[in-house]
mmCIF file of C-alpha atoms in Angstrom:
data_model
loop_
_atom_site.group_PDB
_atom_site.id
_atom_site.type_symbol
_atom_site.label_atom_id
_atom_site.label_comp_id
_atom_site.label_asym_id
_atom_site.label_seq_id
_atom_site.Cartn_x
_atom_site.Cartn_y
_atom_site.Cartn_z
ATOM 1 C CA UNK A 905 -12.692 27.222 -0.517
ATOM 2 C CA UNK A 906 -14.923 27.869 -3.447
ATOM 3 C CA UNK A 907 -17.921 28.558 -1.212
ATOM 4 C CA UNK A 908 -15.868 30.920 0.960
ATOM 5 C CA UNK A 909 -14.835 33.018 -2.134
ATOM 6 C CA UNK A 910 -18.365 33.066 -3.420
ATOM 7 C CA UNK A 911 -19.792 34.433 -0.219
ATOM 8 C CA UNK A 912 -17.133 37.181 -0.115
ATOM 9 C CA UNK A 913 -15.270 35.813 2.902
ATOM 10 C CA UNK A 914 -11.530 35.803 2.782
ATOM 11 C CA UNK A 915 -9.672 32.535 2.476
ATOM 12 C CA UNK A 916 -8.134 31.249 5.747
ATOM 13 C CA UNK A 917 -4.348 31.176 6.023
ATOM 14 C CA UNK A 918 -4.590 27.371 5.762
ATOM 15 C CA UNK A 919 -6.662 27.471 2.698
ATOM 16 C CA UNK A 920 -4.333 29.871 1.020
ATOM 17 C CA UNK A 921 -1.201 27.511 1.814
ATOM 18 C CA UNK A 922 -3.203 24.590 0.494
ATOM 19 C CA UNK A 923 -4.124 26.524 -2.673
ATOM 20 C CA UNK A 924 -0.662 27.801 -3.117
ATOM 21 C CA UNK A 925 0.859 24.302 -2.548
ATOM 22 C CA UNK A 926 -1.463 22.786 -5.075
ATOM 23 C CA UNK A 927 -0.619 25.290 -7.785
ATOM 24 C CA UNK A 928 3.166 24.766 -6.955
ATOM 25 C CA UNK A 929 2.759 20.927 -7.191
ATOM 26 C CA UNK A 930 0.917 21.294 -10.554
ATOM 27 C CA UNK A 931 3.615 23.474 -11.977
ATOM 28 C CA UNK A 932 6.358 21.039 -10.897
ATOM 29 C CA UNK A 933 4.692 18.251 -12.555
ATOM 30 C CA UNK A 934 4.465 20.168 -15.862
ATOM 31 C CA UNK A 935 6.884 19.738 -18.707
ATOM 32 C CA UNK A 936 7.466 23.336 -18.670
ATOM 33 C CA UNK A 937 9.234 22.919 -15.195
ATOM 34 C CA UNK A 938 11.210 19.641 -15.576
ATOM 35 C CA UNK A 939 12.333 20.257 -19.328
ATOM 36 C CA UNK A 940 13.800 23.597 -18.263
ATOM 37 C CA UNK A 941 17.571 23.263 -18.770
ATOM 38 C CA UNK A 942 18.443 24.723 -15.400
ATOM 39 C CA UNK A 943 15.781 22.710 -13.525
ATOM 40 C CA UNK A 944 17.087 19.645 -15.178
ATOM 41 C CA UNK A 945 20.391 20.188 -13.780
ATOM 42 C CA UNK A 946 19.023 20.715 -10.302
ATOM 43 C CA UNK A 947 16.861 17.423 -10.548
ATOM 44 C CA UNK A 948 19.967 15.523 -11.719
ATOM 45 C CA UNK A 949 21.991 16.792 -8.724
ATOM 46 C CA UNK A 950 19.142 15.741 -6.562
ATOM 47 C CA UNK A 951 18.867 12.350 -8.166
ATOM 48 C CA UNK A 952 22.621 11.899 -7.643
ATOM 49 C CA UNK A 953 22.128 12.845 -3.912
ATOM 50 C CA UNK A 954 19.358 10.090 -3.726
ATOM 51 C CA UNK A 955 21.747 7.616 -5.153
ATOM 52 C CA UNK A 956 24.378 8.398 -2.521
ATOM 53 C CA UNK A 957 21.965 8.023 0.195
ATOM 54 C CA UNK A 958 20.421 4.935 -1.203
ATOM 55 C CA UNK A 959 23.873 3.503 -1.756
ATOM 56 C CA UNK A 960 24.590 3.925 2.114
ATOM 57 C CA UNK A 961 21.311 1.840 2.838
ATOM 58 C CA UNK A 962 22.508 -0.700 0.208
ATOM 59 C CA UNK A 963 25.914 -1.220 1.917
ATOM 60 C CA UNK A 964 24.322 -1.756 5.296
ATOM 61 C CA UNK A 965 22.127 -4.485 3.814
ATOM 62 C CA UNK A 966 24.020 -5.973 0.986
ATOM 63 C CA UNK A 967 27.641 -4.986 1.500
ATOM 64 C CA UNK A 968 27.879 -2.912 -1.680
ATOM 65 C CA UNK A 969 25.945 -0.344 -3.792
ATOM 66 C CA UNK A 970 23.106 -1.373 -6.165
ATOM 67 C CA UNK A 971 22.739 2.015 -7.823
ATOM 68 C CA UNK A 972 24.485 1.366 -11.184
ATOM 69 C CA UNK A 973 22.290 1.519 -14.253
ATOM 70 C CA UNK A 974 22.774 -1.286 -16.862
ATOM 71 C CA UNK A 975 21.259 -1.140 -20.324
ATOM 72 C CA UNK A 976 18.870 -3.773 -21.598
ATOM 73 C CA UNK A 977 20.200 -7.143 -22.965
ATOM 74 C CA UNK A 978 17.306 -8.313 -24.987
ATOM 75 C CA UNK A 979 14.594 -7.033 -27.413
ATOM 76 C CA UNK A 980 11.452 -5.988 -25.599
ATOM 77 C CA UNK A 981 13.203 -5.600 -22.234
ATOM 78 C CA UNK A 982 14.306 -2.539 -20.498
ATOM 79 C CA UNK A 983 17.490 -1.539 -18.713
ATOM 80 C CA UNK A 984 18.175 -2.268 -15.084
ATOM 81 C CA UNK A 985 17.796 0.719 -12.742
ATOM 82 C CA UNK A 986 17.342 0.360 -9.026
ATOM 83 C CA UNK A 987 14.269 1.878 -7.488
ATOM 84 C CA UNK A 988 14.915 4.510 -4.702
ATOM 85 C CA UNK A 989 14.100 3.301 -1.289
ATOM 86 C CA UNK A 990 11.826 6.368 -0.743
ATOM 87 C CA UNK A 991 9.683 5.197 -3.670
ATOM 88 C CA UNK A 992 9.554 1.630 -2.309
ATOM 89 C CA UNK A 993 8.384 3.100 1.054
ATOM 90 C CA UNK A 994 5.345 4.718 -0.769
ATOM 91 C CA UNK A 995 4.660 1.753 -3.091
ATOM 92 C CA UNK A 996 4.634 -0.765 -0.324
ATOM 93 C CA UNK A 997 2.990 1.357 2.370
ATOM 94 C CA UNK A 998 -0.150 -0.645 2.583
ATOM 95 C CA UNK A 999 1.410 -4.047 2.029
ATOM 96 C CA UNK A 1000 1.030 -6.778 4.417
ATOM 97 C CA UNK A 1001 3.150 -9.907 4.240
ATOM 98 C CA UNK A 1002 2.862 -13.181 5.963
ATOM 99 C CA UNK A 1003 5.067 -16.272 6.040
ATOM 100 C CA UNK A 1004 2.580 -17.884 3.655
ATOM 101 C CA UNK A 1005 3.103 -15.271 0.912
ATOM 102 C CA UNK A 1006 5.730 -15.848 -1.951
ATOM 103 C CA UNK A 1007 7.112 -12.658 -3.611
ATOM 104 C CA UNK A 1008 8.680 -12.260 -6.997
ATOM 105 C CA UNK A 1009 10.452 -9.220 -8.375
ATOM 106 C CA UNK A 1010 10.463 -9.440 -12.140
ATOM 107 C CA UNK A 1011 13.608 -7.809 -13.760
ATOM 108 C CA UNK A 1012 14.991 -7.555 -10.213
ATOM 109 C CA UNK A 1013 18.367 -6.117 -11.281
ATOM 110 C CA UNK A 1014 20.852 -6.215 -8.409
ATOM 111 C CA UNK A 1015 18.089 -6.857 -6.029
ATOM 112 C CA UNK A 1016 17.200 -3.400 -4.508
ATOM 113 C CA UNK A 1017 13.627 -4.402 -3.856
ATOM 114 C CA UNK A 1018 14.626 -7.479 -2.051
ATOM 115 C CA UNK A 1019 16.988 -5.402 -0.022
ATOM 116 C CA UNK A 1020 14.159 -3.130 0.948
ATOM 117 C CA UNK A 1021 11.760 -6.046 2.030
ATOM 118 C CA UNK A 1022 14.587 -7.451 4.034
ATOM 119 C CA UNK A 1023 15.135 -4.178 5.657
ATOM 120 C CA UNK A 1024 11.360 -4.281 6.554
ATOM 121 C CA UNK A 1025 11.683 -7.704 7.910
ATOM 122 C CA UNK A 1026 9.174 -9.181 5.463
ATOM 123 C CA UNK A 1027 8.851 -12.976 6.707
ATOM 124 C CA UNK A 1028 7.988 -14.736 3.307
ATOM 125 C CA UNK A 1029 10.365 -16.056 0.719
ATOM 126 C CA UNK A 1030 11.724 -13.199 -1.510
ATOM 127 C CA UNK A 1031 12.635 -14.067 -5.033
ATOM 128 C CA UNK A 1032 14.040 -11.899 -7.892
ATOM 129 C CA UNK A 1033 14.511 -12.930 -11.475
ATOM 130 C CA UNK A 1034 16.963 -11.082 -13.814
ATOM 131 C CA UNK A 1035 17.792 -11.729 -17.390
ATOM 132 C CA UNK A 1036 21.170 -10.154 -17.428
ATOM 133 C CA UNK A 1037 23.654 -12.621 -16.079
ATOM 134 C CA UNK A 1038 26.156 -9.836 -14.960
ATOM 135 C CA UNK A 1039 23.501 -8.077 -12.973
ATOM 136 C CA UNK A 1040 22.021 -11.260 -11.555
ATOM 137 C CA UNK A 1041 25.332 -12.298 -10.403
ATOM 138 C CA UNK A 1042 25.467 -9.224 -7.984
ATOM 139 C CA UNK A 1043 22.179 -10.017 -6.477
ATOM 140 C CA UNK A 1044 22.904 -13.939 -6.200
ATOM 141 C CA UNK A 1045 26.090 -12.978 -4.197
ATOM 142 C CA UNK A 1046 24.748 -10.692 -1.613
ATOM 143 C CA UNK A 1047 21.471 -12.499 -1.047
ATOM 144 C CA UNK A 1048 23.394 -15.675 0.120
ATOM 145 C CA UNK A 1049 23.485 -14.114 3.505
ATOM 146 C CA UNK A 1050 19.642 -14.095 3.934
ATOM 147 C CA UNK A 1051 17.936 -17.464 3.985
ATOM 148 C CA UNK A 1052 14.566 -16.149 2.625
ATOM 149 C CA UNK A 1053 16.084 -14.253 -0.327
ATOM 150 C CA UNK A 1054 17.394 -15.460 -3.691
ATOM 151 C CA UNK A 1055 17.877 -14.102 -7.148
ATOM 152 C CA UNK A 1056 17.226 -16.371 -10.292
ATOM 153 C CA UNK A 1057 19.233 -15.688 -13.378
ATOM 154 C CA UNK A 1058 16.811 -16.516 -16.225
ATOM 155 C CA UNK A 1059 13.794 -15.479 -18.238
ATOM 156 C CA UNK A 1060 10.421 -14.971 -16.494
ATOM 157 C CA UNK A 1061 8.711 -16.582 -19.317
ATOM 158 C CA UNK A 1062 10.539 -19.809 -18.474
ATOM 159 C CA UNK A 1063 9.356 -20.194 -14.953
ATOM 160 C CA UNK A 1064 6.022 -21.187 -13.148
ATOM 161 C CA UNK A 1065 4.272 -18.008 -11.998
ATOM 162 C CA UNK A 1066 1.672 -20.012 -9.858
ATOM 163 C CA UNK A 1067 4.357 -20.384 -7.152
ATOM 164 C CA UNK A 1068 3.960 -16.743 -6.360
ATOM 165 C CA UNK A 1069 1.183 -14.531 -5.103
ATOM 166 C CA UNK A 1070 2.818 -11.015 -4.695
ATOM 167 C CA UNK A 1071 4.673 -9.440 -7.688
ATOM 168 C CA UNK A 1072 6.603 -6.299 -8.221
ATOM 169 C CA UNK A 1073 7.855 -4.844 -11.433
ATOM 170 C CA UNK A 1074 9.537 -1.623 -12.527
ATOM 171 C CA UNK A 1075 8.762 -1.632 -16.134
ATOM 172 C CA UNK A 1076 10.880 -4.564 -17.109
ATOM 173 C CA UNK A 1077 9.037 -4.934 -20.502
ATOM 174 C CA UNK A 1078 8.064 -2.704 -23.416
ATOM 175 C CA UNK A 1079 4.198 -2.909 -23.855
ATOM 176 C CA UNK A 1080 4.125 -5.668 -26.434
ATOM 177 C CA UNK A 1081 6.199 -8.011 -24.229
ATOM 178 C CA UNK A 1082 4.120 -6.861 -21.187
ATOM 179 C CA UNK A 1083 1.004 -8.085 -23.103
ATOM 180 C CA UNK A 1084 2.495 -11.446 -23.505
ATOM 181 C CA UNK A 1085 3.501 -11.496 -19.905
ATOM 182 C CA UNK A 1086 -0.109 -10.837 -18.862
ATOM 183 C CA UNK A 1087 -1.353 -13.632 -20.998
ATOM 184 C CA UNK A 1088 1.186 -16.193 -19.376
ATOM 185 C CA UNK A 1089 0.345 -14.775 -15.930
ATOM 186 C CA UNK A 1090 -3.427 -15.329 -16.461
ATOM 187 C CA UNK A 1091 -2.874 -18.734 -17.934
ATOM 188 C CA UNK A 1092 -0.769 -20.091 -15.004
ATOM 189 C CA UNK A 1093 -2.086 -18.399 -11.966
ATOM 190 C CA UNK A 1094 -4.934 -20.117 -10.094
ATOM 191 C CA UNK A 1095 -5.120 -17.974 -7.018
ATOM 192 C CA UNK A 1096 -5.482 -14.329 -5.979
ATOM 193 C CA UNK A 1097 -2.265 -12.310 -6.629
ATOM 194 C CA UNK A 1098 -1.100 -8.760 -6.012
ATOM 195 C CA UNK A 1099 0.845 -6.712 -8.354
ATOM 196 C CA UNK A 1100 2.918 -3.634 -7.522
ATOM 197 C CA UNK A 1101 3.825 -1.857 -10.821
ATOM 198 C CA UNK A 1102 6.354 1.114 -10.686
ATOM 199 C CA UNK A 1103 6.686 3.148 -13.762
ATOM 200 C CA UNK A 1104 3.329 1.783 -15.352
ATOM 201 C CA UNK A 1105 2.842 4.900 -17.611
ATOM 202 C CA UNK A 1106 3.270 2.887 -20.905
ATOM 203 C CA UNK A 1107 1.938 -0.555 -19.976
ATOM 204 C CA UNK A 1108 -0.443 0.029 -17.134
ATOM 205 C CA UNK A 1109 -3.357 0.895 -19.486
ATOM 206 C CA UNK A 1110 -3.202 -2.691 -20.660
ATOM 207 C CA UNK A 1111 -4.628 -3.722 -17.279
ATOM 208 C CA UNK A 1112 -7.617 -1.358 -17.457
ATOM 209 C CA UNK A 1113 -10.952 -3.045 -18.001
ATOM 210 C CA UNK A 1114 -9.267 -6.345 -18.143
ATOM 211 C CA UNK A 1115 -11.182 -9.315 -16.627
ATOM 212 C CA UNK A 1116 -10.243 -10.231 -13.092
ATOM 213 C CA UNK A 1117 -8.019 -7.156 -12.590
ATOM 214 C CA UNK A 1118 -8.821 -4.538 -9.948
ATOM 215 C CA UNK A 1119 -6.834 -1.406 -9.477
ATOM 216 C CA UNK A 1120 -6.433 -0.344 -5.702
ATOM 217 C CA UNK A 1121 -4.163 2.692 -5.949
ATOM 218 C CA UNK A 1122 -2.478 4.925 -8.552
ATOM 219 C CA UNK A 1123 -0.260 7.665 -7.914
ATOM 220 C CA UNK A 1124 2.351 9.961 -9.643
ATOM 221 C CA UNK A 1125 5.662 10.477 -7.745
ATOM 222 C CA UNK A 1126 8.482 12.936 -8.461
ATOM 223 C CA UNK A 1127 9.556 14.680 -5.226
ATOM 224 C CA UNK A 1128 9.956 12.648 -2.017
ATOM 225 C CA UNK A 1129 11.616 13.715 1.285
ATOM 226 C CA UNK A 1130 13.183 16.710 -0.194
ATOM 227 C CA UNK A 1131 14.577 15.080 -3.307
ATOM 228 C CA UNK A 1132 13.521 14.480 -6.774
ATOM 229 C CA UNK A 1133 13.320 10.671 -7.321
ATOM 230 C CA UNK A 1134 13.531 10.756 -11.116
ATOM 231 C CA UNK A 1135 14.255 13.084 -14.130
ATOM 232 C CA UNK A 1136 10.510 13.214 -14.858
ATOM 233 C CA UNK A 1137 7.400 12.320 -12.910
ATOM 234 C CA UNK A 1138 6.767 8.641 -12.691
ATOM 235 C CA UNK A 1139 3.587 6.743 -11.746
ATOM 236 C CA UNK A 1140 2.931 3.494 -9.891
ATOM 237 C CA UNK A 1141 -0.187 1.312 -9.407
ATOM 238 C CA UNK A 1142 -1.310 -1.505 -7.169
ATOM 239 C CA UNK A 1143 -3.519 -4.310 -8.513
ATOM 240 C CA UNK A 1144 -5.123 -7.525 -7.598
ATOM 241 C CA UNK A 1145 -5.920 -10.232 -10.048
ATOM 242 C CA UNK A 1146 -8.704 -12.698 -9.258
ATOM 243 C CA UNK A 1147 -8.614 -15.658 -11.713
ATOM 244 C CA UNK A 1148 -12.194 -16.816 -10.982
ATOM 245 C CA UNK A 1149 -13.392 -13.535 -12.025
ATOM 246 C CA UNK A 1150 -11.603 -13.374 -15.338
#
């Protein structure tokens, strides 16, 4: 497009649409856009619509809605908020699971990610661990109907991480606690693992230039399938950890 302009040739209609779309996307991801009071009301309405849509999917899989937010119960932990299905579709779009894998959702809340993977017919054992007993009880109740899914009520610092090779987290820790978690993970795991990290803006930087860690994908999400999926743009990343290269 820059070459066409330099040579005095007009932009094609397609080039114009792409340029216009890029400018619009840049504006939508700016604080000027999403901090506007009127826009925030629109985004909140859109988020509520996403929750309604996702709750319908929850009920088909779990028999109940999993959308309720629950505040944190421990220092260094974060509150429990279910990740939208449209986000999970994007985060896991390149994932390939076999029966030999073992999946762990750290800070699984009510188990939305497990529900998503069940919906996708993932064949491997699916485990979530949740610190809040009240929230974990919800996941434990509905996963009983699925033989390859389970929710543990407990602290991830008390379990053996070497049992798993695929991990998901949606910012369950503040940065200091995430740093401690990485130390535990690297100390215990002796095989290749994959980490899907949703909302990695604060802690994801701790993985950069860390021995053994390779980032495969990073993307910002805000607007999916006609709806805003969060009150502000959020970021995810996909990593592998190779212990022998650490």
